[in-house]
Amino acid sequence: EVQLVQSGVEVKKPGESLKISCKVSGYTFNSHWIGWVRQMPGKGLEWMGVIYPGDSDTRYNPSFQGQVTITADKSISTAYLQWSSLKASDTAMYYCARNQKMWIPGGNYYYYMDDWGNGTAVTVSS
Amino acid sequence: QSVLTQPPSVSAAPGQKVTISCSGSTSNIENNHVSWYQRLPGAAPKLLIYDNHKRPSGIPDRFSGSKSGASATLGITGLQTGDEADYYCGTWDSSLSAVVFGGGTQLTVL
């Protein structure tokens, strides 16, 4: 059974750093893209980016490039999302998700998320 | 403002059928495949449909997906109160180089 278990609730102050985690089991961590999705309060889903743990290839949504860092530790099958300086606008629920990258005729590709973590609530407030 | 456009809400009675639309453009839906997700209250999103119309194992055939041009549709038949949730469409946008989602549709089963 595929499981993605995320770290717990975080309450931080603006300017602080944070690293949340997503521990995976039930599949070969190195062989699948894994990424993060943000859901701000009362808003929809936003894809932040993905990493391929096998070679650490990382792709960011341009909207999040430079704002967060996605990493993975193959030795413990865990993906991370980190901030160096949090803002109040980072307050959201963050989900990790296994991403399947599919190629389609014509050379295009797309990702879909077939397994999701339970979510990590992050609150940033002074 | 989401890249993909969904109706904010839909409703129908138990046992009835409902469809949820997802409208995009040539940079996303028209030249790519669509997936659909269900987010039950207080739960993580769950994949319902991928590759426009395929269902993962365990997803009942009451859920269906289709795509035509730059639009996609999620259909749910035999509505149950347990289907009350937010539904999101998603696909790759080649102009933005990112997965994009619709704003979500809240389904109410009256």
XYZ file of C-alpha atoms in Angstrom:
236
model
C 0.000 0.000 0.000
C 1.346 3.403 -0.991
C 1.571 5.824 1.936
C 2.777 9.407 2.126
C 3.007 10.588 5.723
C 3.614 14.271 6.285
C 5.038 16.107 9.259
C 2.739 17.890 11.677
C 1.207 21.309 12.110
C 3.595 24.249 12.090
C 3.094 27.707 13.611
C 5.884 30.125 12.766
C 6.665 33.829 12.761
C 7.418 35.893 9.652
C 11.079 35.692 8.737
C 11.603 32.253 10.278
C 12.758 29.257 8.285
C 10.849 25.996 7.941
C 11.294 22.539 6.453
C 8.348 20.146 6.230
C 8.609 16.509 5.273
C 6.808 13.721 3.469
C 7.886 10.143 4.200
C 6.985 7.631 1.565
C 6.438 3.879 1.685
C 4.892 1.228 -0.534
C 6.678 2.084 -3.769
C 10.186 2.701 -5.101
C 10.856 6.257 -3.974
C 13.709 6.817 -6.429
C 11.634 5.971 -9.508
C 8.736 8.405 -9.260
C 8.400 12.160 -9.254
C 7.141 13.573 -5.976
C 6.002 17.110 -5.420
C 4.069 19.653 -3.438
C 0.685 21.308 -3.799
C -0.435 24.376 -1.868
C -3.955 25.180 -0.793
C -4.366 28.589 0.784
C -7.377 29.151 3.056
C -10.568 29.153 1.016
C -8.661 28.812 -2.240
C -7.915 26.150 -4.835
C -4.965 23.880 -5.486
C -1.614 25.195 -6.716
C 1.160 22.936 -8.005
C 4.472 24.098 -6.579
C 6.924 21.723 -8.208
C 8.364 18.216 -8.261
C 11.600 16.338 -7.738
C 12.786 13.039 -9.171
C 14.643 11.477 -6.240
C 16.656 9.154 -8.476
C 18.734 12.003 -9.865
C 17.412 15.016 -7.908
C 16.057 16.623 -11.097
C 13.763 19.358 -9.773
C 11.118 21.346 -11.638
C 9.415 24.363 -10.130
C 6.255 26.178 -11.014
C 7.676 29.576 -12.060
C 5.304 31.169 -9.529
C 7.187 29.417 -6.724
C 10.718 29.442 -8.143
C 13.038 31.127 -5.671
C 10.399 31.149 -2.955
C 10.764 27.532 -1.812
C 13.195 24.646 -2.160
C 12.191 21.060 -2.859
C 14.631 18.312 -1.897
C 14.626 14.578 -1.321
C 16.654 12.149 0.791
C 16.765 8.791 -0.969
C 18.228 7.033 2.055
C 15.048 7.581 4.075
C 12.493 7.898 1.233
C 11.532 11.401 2.304
C 10.777 14.548 0.351
C 11.030 18.034 1.801
C 9.683 21.503 1.187
C 11.542 24.369 2.764
C 11.443 28.106 3.189
C 14.331 30.325 4.264
C 12.170 33.274 5.303
C 8.458 32.747 5.794
C 5.814 35.347 5.035
C 2.261 35.586 6.300
C 1.123 34.735 2.767
C 2.738 31.289 3.125
C -0.080 30.350 5.497
C -1.685 27.348 3.817
C -2.147 23.615 3.781
C 0.652 21.858 1.926
C 0.193 18.429 0.388
C 2.873 16.171 -0.955
C 1.842 13.950 -3.832
C 3.391 11.312 -6.039
C 3.362 12.654 -9.583
C 3.141 10.434 -12.624
C 4.804 12.007 -15.650
C 3.123 10.878 -18.847
C 4.250 11.516 -22.424
C 1.545 11.953 -25.022
C 1.670 11.906 -28.846
C 3.144 15.093 -30.224
C 5.919 15.304 -27.670
C 3.920 16.903 -24.885
C 3.892 15.555 -21.360
C 1.856 16.135 -18.278
C 1.818 15.200 -14.618
C -1.021 13.858 -12.565
C -0.995 13.140 -8.854
C -2.056 9.616 -7.981
C -1.259 9.420 -4.286
C -1.409 12.188 -1.760
C -0.120 12.872 1.723
C -2.384 13.878 4.579
C -1.336 17.531 4.441
C 0.714 19.836 6.665
C -0.952 22.989 7.942
C 1.442 25.930 8.115
C 0.459 29.151 9.876
C 2.724 32.170 9.712
C 1.737 34.945 12.069
C 3.432 37.501 14.252
C -7.895 33.758 -11.038
C -7.309 30.141 -12.062
C -6.001 29.223 -15.497
C -8.724 26.597 -15.896
C -12.339 27.669 -15.408
C -14.812 25.601 -13.423
C -18.252 26.530 -12.105
C -17.988 27.430 -8.408
C -20.802 25.093 -7.447
C -23.205 22.480 -8.750
C -25.988 20.616 -7.033
C -28.311 17.704 -7.690
C -30.491 15.274 -5.829
C -29.384 11.840 -4.615
C -29.460 9.290 -7.424
C -29.264 11.936 -10.122
C -26.408 12.790 -12.482
C -24.250 15.881 -12.487
C -21.552 17.183 -14.809
C -18.725 19.563 -13.961
C -17.056 21.489 -16.744
C -13.442 22.614 -17.009
C -12.512 25.122 -19.658
C -8.983 25.917 -20.785
C -7.022 26.845 -23.885
C -4.605 25.600 -26.546
C -1.695 25.891 -24.119
C -3.244 23.466 -21.676
C -6.320 21.269 -22.125
C -6.495 21.294 -25.924
C -3.003 19.858 -26.296
C -2.754 17.787 -23.175
C -4.498 15.310 -20.942
C -6.743 16.170 -18.018
C -6.990 14.723 -14.530
C -9.707 15.201 -11.942
C -9.469 15.209 -8.153
C -11.982 14.943 -5.337
C -11.361 16.647 -2.014
C -13.797 15.511 0.643
C -14.223 17.864 3.622
C -11.175 17.707 5.856
C -9.381 15.194 3.642
C -6.535 15.246 1.158
C -7.327 15.345 -2.557
C -7.849 12.010 -4.285
C -7.318 11.153 -7.942
C -10.575 10.318 -9.706
C -9.702 10.487 -13.417
C -6.443 10.652 -15.394
C -5.630 10.656 -19.090
C -8.970 12.442 -19.679
C -11.133 9.392 -18.974
C -9.266 6.638 -17.132
C -10.168 5.659 -13.588
C -7.602 4.441 -11.039
C -8.414 1.131 -9.426
C -10.982 1.530 -6.699
C -12.785 4.460 -8.304
C -16.335 3.402 -9.160
C -17.614 3.681 -12.722
C -20.145 6.256 -11.525
C -17.302 8.695 -12.197
C -16.400 9.430 -15.815
C -14.297 11.918 -17.703
C -14.242 13.279 -21.218
C -12.435 15.941 -23.221
C -13.304 17.857 -26.352
C -11.068 20.579 -27.704
C -10.087 22.916 -24.899
C -12.731 21.700 -22.461
C -13.134 18.701 -20.220
C -16.054 17.312 -18.263
C -16.396 15.186 -15.149
C -19.611 13.216 -14.876
C -20.973 11.632 -11.722
C -24.023 9.376 -11.855
C -26.056 7.850 -9.038
C -25.187 10.725 -6.725
C -24.696 9.905 -3.057
C -24.418 12.225 -0.086
C -20.870 10.946 0.326
C -20.005 12.555 -3.022
C -20.331 16.020 -1.486
C -16.860 17.448 -2.001
C -14.784 19.918 -3.972
C -13.742 18.733 -7.431
C -10.725 20.027 -9.313
C -9.520 19.563 -12.864
C -5.839 19.748 -13.669
C -3.467 19.582 -16.611
C -0.080 20.769 -17.838
C 0.206 24.261 -19.260
C 3.004 24.448 -21.809
C 3.152 28.258 -21.696
C 3.474 28.376 -17.917
C 5.544 25.168 -17.649
C 3.481 24.061 -14.695
C 0.519 21.950 -13.716
C -2.524 24.164 -13.528
C -5.790 23.507 -11.745
C -9.291 24.817 -12.021
C -10.628 26.886 -9.159
C -12.655 23.947 -7.902
C -16.347 23.100 -7.948
C -18.280 22.439 -4.765
C -20.790 19.648 -5.249
C -23.883 19.633 -3.056
C -26.131 16.592 -3.029
C -29.483 17.967 -1.952
